[in-house]
Amino acid sequence: MLWMRTPEQRPARSLRVLPWALCALAAVFVTFAGWIRFRFGPVTFEQIVTNLPLAGGEGVGDNTLLGEAVACLVAPVVLTTLGAGALWLLRQRRQRRPATGRRTLVVPALAMAVALGVLLTVAGVPQFAVAMLDSRTVADYYAQPTVADAPAQPRNLITIYLESTENTFADESVFGENLLENLQDATAGWADYPLRQYPTGGWTMAGIVGTQCGIPLKSKLLVAGINSNTLGEQMERYLPGATCLGDLLAGQGYTNAFVGGAHTRFAGKDTFLTDHGYTSVQGLSDWEEDGEDRENISVWGLSDARLFARARAELADLRDAGKPFNLTILTMDTHEPAGVFPSCTTADEVPMATALKCSGRAVAGFLEHLKDAGYLDDTVVVLMGDHLKNTADGGDYGPILANLTDRTIFFRAWSPDGVRFGRDGADQLSVLPTILDLLGFTLPGGRAGLGVSFASNHDLSVTALALPSDEYQTLMEAPSSAIYQEFWQS
């Protein structure tokens, strides 16, 4: 029959399709790699994995990012298919049959291999693979967070994480003005510290875990020894074997509460917080159910101006309960894309400049409320960036920040007893013992996790902080599988 292909014809048809399939895959890999660099800048494999739904959260936060990611997967395939069709039609008109030899596969296969290498490199896979071969472990330096002595009159604690806020934004020689002026004016007279981002950190959950648990965040999906057959069950917990700030304060009679502008489910924030002593965790879904005006909500969530209005109400409830409390707040305006709302506008052409000023203004108003209402008389307040801003080409100021060195995270602290910082050069892993120190708790050696309080002078000789910077970096990158199995599976 004329419509039946012979066995010899079927492989020939497959060989004609396969090169285009390889080209399509190559285009997908390169496009996706370019999108990652454009949107997020340099990333680590840990960062990618810990923000996936399987790592404990739901969704992708900003839904526009999901649409872009899907487009990066679909568009190259569509364009390659159209190109293949156009070339086929052209050859039909010229009455030429395409070559079907295996030699036609060489270039497409090579292109796909190179493109895959580009994607894996951008995603940090080679660096992660090298680190997995390192036998070093943070277990050699880890100090179980414990309270040796507690103050007779416990202080309350308010911690405000400032999204992507670093000291660099105050440099007028770089940005033409001080973009942190509102924050600096509001914290005049407070103790400030040039906090460093810990190696392998650089995103929100890494910052929260690092500062509250004193350990670098490593996804359980990448920890050797985790049983993948019980993956879904295990994702219901977030570092259950680690002892963190909320655990310690709950053990001392504190009420822990969290208020944020974005969805609490994203990247597993709610799971982490409820697993570690927080009894109230509020985010975007709560504000939407409460009838928040849509003009106050961006692609990421609630504006900082409205967030701090919500925080005031939560704060009043905590005070009325008559127990020591720990209120944690996470801002959002300065997350890319920058949140600009009708309630606060500036003449700046760059959206991030407006977001930094308006977010700072919202924080300043909240701090003024703390002062006027007498909270500062018995409360320790800590303001800090959750991480350095990413340097993606698609974000505001990305290329500028990428060319700067010695960037540090914004950090300010208030205590009714006064604050004096000791040693220089601490990173986020030392924030946990520092906060406990400021609250009046005594820690053995001033240590908790991998950190040592920088609010007092302590011996660093037996800690990871005594290592040369390159060895410290390598230690943070090492898998440390045994102790992370304990953190994730206890």
C-alpha positions as a LaTeX table, in Angstrom:
\begin{tabular}{lrrr}
\hline
Residue & $x$ (\AA) & $y$ (\AA) & $z$ (\AA) \\
\hline
Met1 & 0.00 & 0.00 & 0.00 \\
Leu2 & 1.23 & 3.48 & $-0.82$ \\
Trp3 & 0.59 & 4.89 & 2.65 \\
Met4 & 2.52 & 2.20 & 4.45 \\
Arg5 & 6.16 & 3.02 & 5.32 \\
Thr6 & 8.74 & 0.31 & 4.99 \\
Pro7 & 10.91 & $-0.57$ & 8.01 \\
Glu8 & 13.78 & 1.17 & 6.28 \\
Gln9 & 11.77 & 4.41 & 6.00 \\
Arg10 & 10.78 & 4.60 & 9.68 \\
Pro11 & 14.34 & 5.01 & 11.06 \\
Ala12 & 15.02 & 7.62 & 8.39 \\
Arg13 & 12.04 & 9.66 & 9.59 \\
Ser14 & 13.27 & 9.36 & 13.20 \\
Leu15 & 16.73 & 10.53 & 12.20 \\
Arg16 & 15.19 & 13.59 & 10.57 \\
Val17 & 13.23 & 14.49 & 13.73 \\
Leu18 & 15.95 & 13.77 & 16.30 \\
Pro19 & 18.31 & 16.65 & 15.36 \\
Trp20 & 15.49 & 19.13 & 15.79 \\
Ala21 & 14.54 & 17.61 & 19.14 \\
Leu22 & 18.14 & 18.01 & 20.28 \\
Cys23 & 18.17 & 21.62 & 19.06 \\
Ala24 & 14.95 & 22.30 & 20.95 \\
Leu25 & 16.43 & 20.90 & 24.16 \\
Ala26 & 19.57 & 23.00 & 23.70 \\
Ala27 & 17.44 & 26.11 & 23.22 \\
Val28 & 15.43 & 25.31 & 26.37 \\
Phe29 & 18.58 & 24.82 & 28.46 \\
Val30 & 20.22 & 28.05 & 27.29 \\
Thr31 & 17.02 & 30.10 & 27.62 \\
Phe32 & 16.36 & 28.80 & 31.13 \\
Ala33 & 19.96 & 29.46 & 32.18 \\
Gly34 & 19.72 & 33.00 & 30.85 \\
Trp35 & 16.46 & 33.56 & 32.71 \\
Ile36 & 17.97 & 32.40 & 36.00 \\
Arg37 & 20.90 & 34.80 & 35.62 \\
Phe38 & 18.66 & 37.65 & 34.51 \\
Arg39 & 16.15 & 37.27 & 37.33 \\
Phe40 & 18.29 & 36.05 & 40.25 \\
Gly41 & 21.94 & 36.65 & 39.40 \\
Pro42 & 24.51 & 34.18 & 40.79 \\
Val43 & 22.72 & 31.41 & 42.69 \\
Thr44 & 23.66 & 28.18 & 44.43 \\
Phe45 & 22.09 & 24.77 & 43.87 \\
Glu46 & 20.96 & 24.85 & 47.51 \\
Gln47 & 19.12 & 28.12 & 46.88 \\
Ile48 & 17.24 & 26.67 & 43.92 \\
Val49 & 16.25 & 23.46 & 45.69 \\
Thr50 & 15.19 & 25.06 & 48.99 \\
Asn51 & 12.71 & 27.28 & 47.15 \\
Leu52 & 11.01 & 24.39 & 45.35 \\
Pro53 & 7.59 & 23.19 & 46.61 \\
Leu54 & 9.12 & 19.81 & 47.54 \\
Ala55 & 11.43 & 21.60 & 49.95 \\
Gly56 & 8.56 & 22.50 & 52.23 \\
Gly57 & 6.77 & 25.41 & 50.62 \\
Glu58 & 4.04 & 25.94 & 48.07 \\
Gly59 & 3.93 & 28.06 & 44.95 \\
Val60 & 6.63 & 30.39 & 43.73 \\
Gly61 & 5.72 & 33.56 & 45.59 \\
Asp62 & 5.53 & 35.97 & 42.67 \\
Asn63 & 3.26 & 34.24 & 40.14 \\
Thr64 & 4.77 & 36.22 & 37.27 \\
Leu65 & 7.98 & 34.26 & 37.83 \\
Leu66 & 6.10 & 31.01 & 37.23 \\
Gly67 & 4.75 & 32.38 & 33.96 \\
Glu68 & 8.23 & 33.43 & 32.87 \\
Ala69 & 9.68 & 30.02 & 33.78 \\
Val70 & 6.99 & 28.23 & 31.75 \\
Ala71 & 7.62 & 30.58 & 28.82 \\
Cys72 & 11.33 & 29.73 & 28.97 \\
Leu73 & 10.43 & 26.07 & 28.58 \\
Val74 & 7.74 & 26.43 & 25.92 \\
Ala75 & 8.95 & 29.27 & 23.69 \\
Pro76 & 12.21 & 27.61 & 22.53 \\
Val77 & 10.31 & 24.42 & 21.61 \\
Val78 & 7.71 & 26.36 & 19.65 \\
Leu79 & 10.33 & 28.44 & 17.83 \\
Thr80 & 12.42 & 25.36 & 17.01 \\
Thr81 & 9.33 & 23.55 & 15.69 \\
Leu82 & 8.43 & 26.53 & 13.52 \\
Gly83 & 11.99 & 26.70 & 12.21 \\
Ala84 & 11.97 & 23.01 & 11.40 \\
Gly85 & 8.66 & 23.35 & 9.59 \\
Ala86 & 9.86 & 26.33 & 7.60 \\
Leu87 & 13.03 & 24.52 & 6.55 \\
Trp88 & 11.02 & 21.44 & 5.54 \\
Leu89 & 8.73 & 23.53 & 3.35 \\
Leu90 & 11.71 & 25.25 & 1.75 \\
Arg91 & 13.30 & 21.92 & 0.93 \\
Gln92 & 10.02 & 20.59 & $-0.46$ \\
Arg93 & 9.82 & 23.52 & $-2.85$ \\
Arg94 & 13.37 & 22.91 & $-4.00$ \\
Gln95 & 12.58 & 19.19 & $-4.25$ \\
Arg96 & 15.51 & 18.33 & $-2.00$ \\
Arg97 & 15.36 & 15.59 & 0.58 \\
Pro98 & 17.18 & 16.30 & 3.87 \\
Ala99 & 20.17 & 14.22 & 4.73 \\
Thr100 & 19.35 & 11.32 & 7.01 \\
Gly101 & 22.81 & 10.18 & 8.01 \\
Arg102 & 23.91 & 10.01 & 11.62 \\
Arg103 & 26.45 & 12.72 & 10.89 \\
Thr104 & 23.57 & 15.22 & 11.01 \\
Leu105 & 23.24 & 14.46 & 14.72 \\
Val106 & 26.74 & 15.52 & 15.67 \\
Val107 & 26.23 & 19.29 & 15.78 \\
Pro108 & 22.78 & 19.20 & 17.49 \\
Ala109 & 24.06 & 16.69 & 20.07 \\
Leu110 & 27.12 & 18.82 & 20.75 \\
Ala111 & 24.94 & 21.93 & 21.06 \\
Met112 & 22.67 & 20.19 & 23.55 \\
Ala113 & 25.63 & 18.98 & 25.62 \\
Val114 & 27.13 & 22.48 & 25.76 \\
Ala115 & 23.76 & 24.04 & 26.60 \\
Leu116 & 23.19 & 21.53 & 29.40 \\
Gly117 & 26.63 & 22.36 & 30.77 \\
Val118 & 25.74 & 26.06 & 30.75 \\
Leu119 & 22.48 & 25.45 & 32.62 \\
Leu120 & 24.11 & 23.21 & 35.24 \\
Thr121 & 26.89 & 25.76 & 35.78 \\
Val122 & 24.44 & 28.63 & 36.19 \\
Ala123 & 22.45 & 26.50 & 38.65 \\
Gly124 & 25.59 & 25.81 & 40.69 \\
Val125 & 25.56 & 22.05 & 40.14 \\
Pro126 & 29.33 & 21.58 & 39.48 \\
Gln127 & 30.21 & 23.60 & 42.58 \\
Phe128 & 27.73 & 21.56 & 44.61 \\
Ala129 & 29.11 & 18.28 & 43.26 \\
Val130 & 32.65 & 19.26 & 44.25 \\
Ala131 & 31.48 & 20.28 & 47.72 \\
Met132 & 29.75 & 16.91 & 48.18 \\
Leu133 & 33.14 & 15.20 & 47.96 \\
Asp134 & 34.45 & 17.16 & 50.95 \\
Ser135 & 34.58 & 15.13 & 54.17 \\
Arg136 & 34.66 & 18.17 & 56.45 \\
Thr137 & 31.66 & 18.71 & 58.70 \\
Val138 & 30.19 & 21.56 & 60.73 \\
Ala139 & 29.54 & 18.97 & 63.45 \\
Asp140 & 33.12 & 19.50 & 64.60 \\
Tyr141 & 32.26 & 23.10 & 65.53 \\
Tyr142 & 28.55 & 22.96 & 66.35 \\
Ala143 & 27.47 & 24.00 & 69.86 \\
Gln144 & 23.99 & 22.90 & 70.87 \\
Pro145 & 22.10 & 26.13 & 71.72 \\
Thr146 & 21.36 & 26.00 & 75.45 \\
Val147 & 20.59 & 28.62 & 78.09 \\
Ala148 & 22.85 & 28.38 & 81.13 \\
Asp149 & 21.19 & 31.23 & 83.00 \\
Ala150 & 18.14 & 33.44 & 82.44 \\
Pro151 & 17.49 & 37.02 & 83.57 \\
Ala152 & 15.16 & 37.66 & 86.50 \\
Gln153 & 13.15 & 40.13 & 84.40 \\
Pro154 & 12.95 & 38.85 & 80.82 \\
Arg155 & 13.02 & 41.39 & 78.02 \\
Asn156 & 10.62 & 41.23 & 75.09 \\
Leu157 & 12.08 & 40.87 & 71.60 \\
Ile158 & 11.07 & 42.43 & 68.28 \\
Thr159 & 13.06 & 41.33 & 65.23 \\
Ile160 & 12.48 & 43.05 & 61.89 \\
Tyr161 & 13.95 & 41.37 & 58.81 \\
Leu162 & 14.41 & 43.96 & 56.06 \\
Glu163 & 14.16 & 42.32 & 52.66 \\
Ser164 & 17.43 & 42.56 & 50.67 \\
Thr165 & 18.66 & 45.55 & 52.68 \\
Glu166 & 22.39 & 46.21 & 52.84 \\
Asn167 & 24.57 & 49.08 & 54.00 \\
Thr168 & 25.70 & 49.77 & 50.45 \\
Phe169 & 22.44 & 51.61 & 49.76 \\
Ala170 & 23.59 & 54.42 & 52.06 \\
Asp171 & 26.60 & 55.20 & 49.85 \\
Glu172 & 25.90 & 58.54 & 48.15 \\
Ser173 & 28.96 & 58.17 & 45.93 \\
Val174 & 27.37 & 55.07 & 44.36 \\
Phe175 & 23.67 & 55.94 & 44.26 \\
Gly176 & 23.80 & 59.73 & 44.30 \\
Glu177 & 21.89 & 59.85 & 47.60 \\
Asn178 & 21.49 & 57.95 & 50.85 \\
Leu179 & 18.64 & 55.51 & 50.16 \\
Leu180 & 18.66 & 54.35 & 53.80 \\
Glu181 & 18.27 & 57.80 & 55.33 \\
Asn182 & 14.85 & 57.03 & 56.77 \\
Leu183 & 16.14 & 53.88 & 58.46 \\
Gln184 & 19.26 & 55.58 & 59.76 \\
Asp185 & 17.37 & 58.56 & 61.16 \\
Ala186 & 14.88 & 56.26 & 62.88 \\
Thr187 & 17.69 & 54.30 & 64.56 \\
Ala188 & 19.92 & 57.24 & 65.50 \\
Gly189 & 21.74 & 56.36 & 68.70 \\
Trp190 & 21.24 & 52.61 & 68.21 \\
Ala191 & 24.18 & 50.23 & 67.98 \\
Asp192 & 25.05 & 49.36 & 64.39 \\
Tyr193 & 27.13 & 46.52 & 63.01 \\
Pro194 & 28.44 & 45.66 & 59.52 \\
Leu195 & 26.97 & 42.16 & 59.45 \\
Arg196 & 28.34 & 39.79 & 56.84 \\
Gln197 & 26.31 & 37.32 & 54.84 \\
Tyr198 & 27.47 & 33.81 & 55.64 \\
Pro199 & 29.04 & 31.77 & 52.83 \\
Thr200 & 26.39 & 29.79 & 50.90 \\
Gly201 & 23.66 & 32.15 & 52.16 \\
Gly202 & 21.89 & 34.80 & 50.14 \\
Trp203 & 18.11 & 34.26 & 50.17 \\
Thr204 & 15.34 & 34.78 & 52.71 \\
Met205 & 15.01 & 31.32 & 54.25 \\
Ala206 & 18.80 & 30.99 & 54.41 \\
Gly207 & 18.89 & 34.29 & 56.30 \\
Ile208 & 16.12 & 33.30 & 58.70 \\
Val209 & 17.57 & 29.85 & 59.43 \\
Gly210 & 21.10 & 31.24 & 59.71 \\
Thr211 & 20.17 & 33.97 & 62.19 \\
Gln212 & 17.67 & 31.92 & 64.22 \\
Cys213 & 19.40 & 28.53 & 64.28 \\
Gly214 & 23.08 & 29.42 & 63.85 \\
Ile215 & 23.57 & 26.97 & 60.98 \\
Pro216 & 23.74 & 27.29 & 57.19 \\
Leu217 & 20.59 & 26.13 & 55.44 \\
Lys218 & 21.00 & 22.90 & 53.51 \\
Ser219 & 18.03 & 21.30 & 51.78 \\
Lys220 & 17.04 & 17.87 & 53.01 \\
Leu221 & 16.62 & 16.83 & 49.36 \\
Leu222 & 20.40 & 17.08 & 49.01 \\
Val223 & 21.41 & 15.41 & 52.28 \\
Ala224 & 22.81 & 11.92 & 51.84 \\
Gly225 & 20.90 & 9.28 & 53.78 \\
Ile226 & 17.42 & 10.80 & 53.47 \\
Asn227 & 14.91 & 8.11 & 52.50 \\
Ser228 & 13.21 & 9.36 & 49.33 \\
Asn229 & 10.35 & 6.88 & 49.84 \\
Thr230 & 9.11 & 8.99 & 52.76 \\
Leu231 & 9.84 & 12.33 & 51.11 \\
Gly232 & 6.29 & 13.66 & 51.27 \\
Glu233 & 5.95 & 12.77 & 54.93 \\
Gln234 & 9.28 & 14.35 & 55.86 \\
Met235 & 8.45 & 17.61 & 54.11 \\
Glu236 & 5.82 & 18.21 & 56.76 \\
Arg237 & 8.69 & 19.16 & 59.09 \\
Tyr238 & 11.42 & 21.78 & 58.72 \\
Leu239 & 14.71 & 21.08 & 60.53 \\
Pro240 & 12.85 & 19.47 & 63.44 \\
Gly241 & 16.13 & 18.30 & 65.01 \\
Ala242 & 17.69 & 21.76 & 65.14 \\
Thr243 & 17.34 & 24.03 & 68.17 \\
Cys244 & 16.51 & 27.58 & 67.14 \\
Leu245 & 15.59 & 30.94 & 68.67 \\
Gly246 & 11.87 & 30.21 & 68.90 \\
Asp247 & 12.51 & 26.88 & 70.63 \\
Leu248 & 14.72 & 28.47 & 73.28 \\
Leu249 & 12.38 & 31.39 & 73.94 \\
Ala250 & 9.31 & 29.15 & 74.10 \\
Gly251 & 11.17 & 27.10 & 76.69 \\
Gln252 & 11.64 & 30.30 & 78.71 \\
Gly253 & 7.93 & 31.14 & 78.68 \\
Tyr254 & 7.88 & 33.46 & 75.64 \\
Thr255 & 5.08 & 33.71 & 73.12 \\
Asn256 & 6.49 & 33.68 & 69.58 \\
Ala257 & 4.58 & 35.40 & 66.75 \\
Phe258 & 5.38 & 36.12 & 63.10 \\
Val259 & 3.93 & 38.77 & 60.79 \\
Gly260 & 4.86 & 38.98 & 57.09 \\
Gly261 & 3.55 & 40.50 & 53.89 \\
Ala262 & 4.00 & 37.50 & 51.58 \\
His263 & 2.42 & 34.05 & 51.66 \\
Thr264 & 3.74 & 32.22 & 54.71 \\
Arg265 & 3.70 & 28.95 & 52.76 \\
Phe266 & 6.35 & 30.13 & 50.30 \\
Ala267 & 9.63 & 28.23 & 50.77 \\
Gly268 & 8.26 & 26.61 & 53.93 \\
Lys269 & 8.32 & 29.65 & 56.25 \\
Asp270 & 5.19 & 28.57 & 58.08 \\
Thr271 & 6.48 & 25.02 & 58.54 \\
Phe272 & 9.80 & 26.25 & 59.88 \\
Leu273 & 8.23 & 28.74 & 62.28 \\
Thr274 & 5.56 & 26.41 & 63.68 \\
Asp275 & 8.18 & 23.68 & 64.08 \\
His276 & 10.28 & 26.06 & 66.16 \\
Gly277 & 8.06 & 27.54 & 68.79 \\
Tyr278 & 5.91 & 30.09 & 66.91 \\
Thr279 & 2.24 & 29.84 & 67.83 \\
Ser280 & 1.02 & 32.66 & 65.55 \\
Val281 & 2.14 & 32.91 & 61.91 \\
Gln282 & 0.33 & 35.48 & 59.76 \\
Gly283 & 0.83 & 36.39 & 56.11 \\
Leu284 & $-0.88$ & 37.42 & 52.90 \\
Ser285 & $-3.75$ & 34.92 & 53.02 \\
Asp286 & $-4.71$ & 36.27 & 56.46 \\
Trp287 & $-4.68$ & 39.87 & 55.22 \\
Glu288 & $-6.76$ & 38.94 & 52.16 \\
Glu289 & $-9.32$ & 37.13 & 54.29 \\
Asp290 & $-9.48$ & 40.20 & 56.49 \\
Gly291 & $-10.47$ & 42.33 & 53.48 \\
Glu292 & $-7.21$ & 44.15 & 52.77 \\
Asp293 & $-7.55$ & 46.61 & 49.86 \\
Arg294 & $-6.05$ & 45.20 & 46.64 \\
Glu295 & $-4.18$ & 48.45 & 45.99 \\
Asn296 & $-2.01$ & 47.58 & 48.99 \\
Ile297 & $-1.01$ & 44.20 & 47.54 \\
Ser298 & 1.68 & 43.65 & 44.91 \\
Val299 & 2.75 & 40.50 & 43.07 \\
Trp300 & 4.58 & 39.45 & 46.25 \\
Gly301 & 2.17 & 40.57 & 48.95 \\
Leu302 & 1.14 & 43.29 & 51.37 \\
Ser303 & 2.88 & 46.67 & 51.37 \\
Asp304 & 5.19 & 47.43 & 54.27 \\
Ala305 & 3.06 & 50.42 & 55.25 \\
Arg306 & 0.07 & 48.17 & 55.83 \\
Leu307 & 2.24 & 45.37 & 57.24 \\
Phe308 & 3.38 & 47.54 & 60.12 \\
Ala309 & $-0.19$ & 48.62 & 60.79 \\
Arg310 & $-1.01$ & 44.93 & 61.14 \\
Ala311 & 2.08 & 44.44 & 63.31 \\
Arg312 & 0.90 & 47.14 & 65.71 \\
Ala313 & $-2.31$ & 45.24 & 66.31 \\
Glu314 & $-0.42$ & 41.98 & 66.91 \\
Leu315 & 1.95 & 43.78 & 69.24 \\
Ala316 & $-0.91$ & 45.14 & 71.33 \\
Asp317 & $-2.36$ & 41.64 & 71.69 \\
Leu318 & 1.02 & 40.27 & 72.78 \\
Arg319 & 1.44 & 42.96 & 75.39 \\
Asp320 & $-2.10$ & 42.47 & 76.73 \\
Ala321 & $-1.38$ & 38.75 & 77.23 \\
Gly322 & 1.08 & 39.68 & 79.99 \\
Lys323 & 3.82 & 37.24 & 78.98 \\
Pro324 & 7.26 & 37.95 & 77.51 \\
Phe325 & 6.99 & 37.87 & 73.74 \\
Asn326 & 9.05 & 37.55 & 70.58 \\
Leu327 & 7.54 & 39.27 & 67.54 \\
Thr328 & 9.24 & 38.64 & 64.19 \\
Ile329 & 8.38 & 40.83 & 61.19 \\
Leu330 & 9.51 & 40.32 & 57.57 \\
Thr331 & 9.21 & 43.25 & 55.15 \\
Met332 & 8.62 & 42.84 & 51.43 \\
Asp333 & 8.63 & 46.14 & 49.48 \\
Thr334 & 12.31 & 45.81 & 48.58 \\
His335 & 11.97 & 42.36 & 47.03 \\
Glu336 & 12.38 & 42.32 & 43.26 \\
Pro337 & 10.31 & 43.51 & 41.53 \\
Ala338 & 10.21 & 46.47 & 43.91 \\
Gly339 & 6.85 & 47.20 & 45.50 \\
Val340 & 5.60 & 50.72 & 44.79 \\
Phe341 & 2.18 & 51.56 & 46.20 \\
Pro342 & $-0.21$ & 54.56 & 45.99 \\
Ser343 & 0.29 & 55.16 & 49.71 \\
Cys344 & 3.94 & 56.16 & 49.17 \\
Thr345 & 5.53 & 57.56 & 46.04 \\
Thr346 & 8.73 & 59.47 & 45.30 \\
Ala347 & 10.18 & 61.27 & 42.31 \\
Asp348 & 12.74 & 58.50 & 41.74 \\
Glu349 & 12.89 & 56.84 & 38.34 \\
Val350 & 14.21 & 53.56 & 39.77 \\
Pro351 & 11.42 & 51.59 & 41.53 \\
Met352 & 13.85 & 50.13 & 44.09 \\
Ala353 & 14.83 & 53.62 & 45.24 \\
Thr354 & 11.18 & 54.37 & 45.96 \\
Ala355 & 10.72 & 51.01 & 47.69 \\
Leu356 & 13.76 & 51.53 & 49.94 \\
Lys357 & 12.62 & 54.99 & 50.98 \\
Cys358 & 8.98 & 54.01 & 51.51 \\
Ser359 & 9.84 & 50.82 & 53.37 \\
Gly360 & 12.25 & 52.83 & 55.55 \\
Arg361 & 9.49 & 55.33 & 56.23 \\
Ala362 & 7.13 & 52.53 & 57.29 \\
Val363 & 9.77 & 51.07 & 59.61 \\
Ala364 & 10.46 & 54.53 & 61.06 \\
Gly365 & 6.77 & 55.02 & 61.83 \\
Phe366 & 6.65 & 51.66 & 63.60 \\
Leu367 & 9.75 & 52.44 & 65.67 \\
Glu368 & 8.24 & 55.81 & 66.64 \\
His369 & 5.16 & 53.94 & 67.82 \\
Leu370 & 7.36 & 51.62 & 69.92 \\
Lys371 & 8.92 & 54.65 & 71.56 \\
Asp372 & 5.67 & 56.54 & 72.17 \\
Ala373 & 3.88 & 53.47 & 73.55 \\
Gly374 & 6.73 & 52.62 & 75.94 \\
Tyr375 & 7.78 & 49.35 & 74.32 \\
Leu376 & 11.42 & 50.40 & 74.18 \\
Asp377 & 11.52 & 50.46 & 77.98 \\
Asp378 & 11.44 & 46.66 & 78.24 \\
Thr379 & 12.07 & 45.38 & 74.72 \\
Val380 & 15.13 & 44.50 & 72.67 \\
Val381 & 14.67 & 45.49 & 69.02 \\
Val382 & 16.81 & 44.16 & 66.18 \\
Leu383 & 16.63 & 45.41 & 62.59 \\
Met384 & 18.57 & 43.50 & 59.98 \\
Gly385 & 18.54 & 42.66 & 56.31 \\
Asp386 & 17.72 & 39.05 & 55.57 \\
His387 & 20.50 & 38.91 & 52.96 \\
Leu388 & 22.40 & 41.05 & 50.47 \\
Lys389 & 20.43 & 42.15 & 47.44 \\
Asn390 & 20.84 & 39.88 & 44.43 \\
Thr391 & 22.85 & 41.21 & 41.51 \\
Ala392 & 20.66 & 39.96 & 38.66 \\
Asp393 & 20.80 & 42.01 & 35.49 \\
Gly394 & 17.01 & 42.08 & 35.45 \\
Gly395 & 16.79 & 43.74 & 38.86 \\
Asp396 & 17.31 & 47.33 & 39.92 \\
Tyr397 & 20.95 & 48.19 & 40.77 \\
Gly398 & 22.10 & 44.62 & 40.02 \\
Pro399 & 25.06 & 45.52 & 37.76 \\
Ile400 & 26.12 & 48.32 & 40.14 \\
Leu401 & 26.16 & 46.06 & 43.19 \\
Ala402 & 27.94 & 43.28 & 41.29 \\
Asn403 & 30.97 & 45.54 & 40.84 \\
Leu404 & 31.23 & 46.50 & 44.52 \\
Thr405 & 33.25 & 44.74 & 47.21 \\
Asp406 & 32.95 & 44.47 & 50.99 \\
Arg407 & 29.16 & 44.61 & 50.96 \\
Thr408 & 27.53 & 44.10 & 54.37 \\
Ile409 & 24.00 & 43.56 & 55.67 \\
Phe410 & 22.18 & 46.37 & 57.48 \\
Phe411 & 22.06 & 45.65 & 61.25 \\
Arg412 & 20.88 & 47.87 & 64.12 \\
Ala413 & 20.01 & 46.94 & 67.70 \\
Trp414 & 18.33 & 48.58 & 70.68 \\
Ser415 & 18.24 & 47.45 & 74.30 \\
Pro416 & 17.01 & 49.30 & 77.39 \\
Asp417 & 20.32 & 48.24 & 78.94 \\
Gly418 & 22.40 & 49.66 & 76.10 \\
Val419 & 24.30 & 47.75 & 73.42 \\
Arg420 & 28.02 & 47.48 & 72.82 \\
Phe421 & 29.40 & 45.23 & 70.14 \\
Gly422 & 32.74 & 43.51 & 70.57 \\
Arg423 & 34.61 & 41.79 & 67.77 \\
Asp424 & 34.56 & 42.74 & 64.11 \\
Gly425 & 33.69 & 40.60 & 61.14 \\
Ala426 & 30.79 & 38.45 & 62.37 \\
Asp427 & 28.32 & 36.94 & 59.95 \\
Gln428 & 24.67 & 35.91 & 60.21 \\
Leu429 & 25.45 & 32.64 & 62.03 \\
Ser430 & 26.44 & 34.66 & 65.11 \\
Val431 & 23.15 & 36.56 & 65.32 \\
Leu432 & 21.38 & 33.84 & 67.36 \\
Pro433 & 23.78 & 33.97 & 70.34 \\
Thr434 & 24.00 & 37.77 & 70.03 \\
Ile435 & 20.23 & 38.20 & 70.36 \\
Leu436 & 20.12 & 35.84 & 73.35 \\
Asp437 & 23.00 & 37.79 & 74.86 \\
Leu438 & 21.12 & 41.08 & 74.42 \\
Leu439 & 18.06 & 39.54 & 76.08 \\
Gly440 & 20.16 & 38.74 & 79.14 \\
Phe441 & 20.51 & 34.99 & 78.69 \\
Thr442 & 23.85 & 33.39 & 79.45 \\
Leu443 & 25.21 & 30.88 & 76.94 \\
Pro444 & 28.18 & 28.57 & 77.54 \\
Gly445 & 31.09 & 30.38 & 75.91 \\
Gly446 & 28.64 & 32.76 & 74.26 \\
Arg447 & 28.09 & 30.05 & 71.63 \\
Ala448 & 25.00 & 28.77 & 69.86 \\
Gly449 & 25.09 & 26.72 & 66.66 \\
Leu450 & 28.19 & 27.75 & 64.73 \\
Gly451 & 28.07 & 31.32 & 65.98 \\
Val452 & 29.50 & 33.26 & 68.90 \\
Ser453 & 27.87 & 36.38 & 70.33 \\
Phe454 & 29.44 & 39.61 & 69.11 \\
Ala455 & 27.73 & 41.56 & 71.91 \\
Ser456 & 30.43 & 40.28 & 74.27 \\
Asn457 & 34.07 & 39.24 & 74.03 \\
His458 & 34.50 & 35.48 & 73.85 \\
Asp459 & 37.29 & 33.08 & 72.98 \\
Leu460 & 37.02 & 32.00 & 69.34 \\
Ser461 & 39.96 & 29.58 & 69.30 \\
Val462 & 37.91 & 26.37 & 69.27 \\
Thr463 & 35.17 & 27.67 & 66.96 \\
Ala464 & 34.75 & 27.70 & 63.19 \\
Leu465 & 35.22 & 31.46 & 63.34 \\
Ala466 & 38.92 & 30.95 & 64.03 \\
Leu467 & 39.40 & 29.31 & 60.64 \\
Pro468 & 40.99 & 31.23 & 57.75 \\
Ser469 & 38.28 & 32.66 & 55.48 \\
Asp470 & 38.91 & 30.17 & 52.65 \\
Glu471 & 38.68 & 27.19 & 55.02 \\
Tyr472 & 35.54 & 28.64 & 56.61 \\
Gln473 & 34.00 & 28.97 & 53.13 \\
Thr474 & 34.87 & 25.37 & 52.32 \\
Leu475 & 33.40 & 24.17 & 55.62 \\
Met476 & 30.10 & 25.94 & 54.89 \\
Glu477 & 29.97 & 24.32 & 51.44 \\
Ala478 & 30.71 & 20.80 & 52.72 \\
Pro479 & 27.60 & 18.55 & 52.95 \\
Ser480 & 27.98 & 17.64 & 56.66 \\
Ser481 & 25.45 & 14.91 & 55.94 \\
Ala482 & 25.46 & 13.15 & 59.31 \\
Ile483 & 24.52 & 16.16 & 61.39 \\
Tyr484 & 22.02 & 17.42 & 58.81 \\
Gln485 & 20.32 & 14.03 & 58.87 \\
Glu486 & 19.82 & 14.67 & 62.58 \\
Phe487 & 18.53 & 18.18 & 61.91 \\
Trp488 & 16.04 & 17.01 & 59.29 \\
Gln489 & 14.91 & 13.67 & 60.68 \\
Ser490 & 14.72 & 13.99 & 64.47 \\
\hline
\end{tabular}
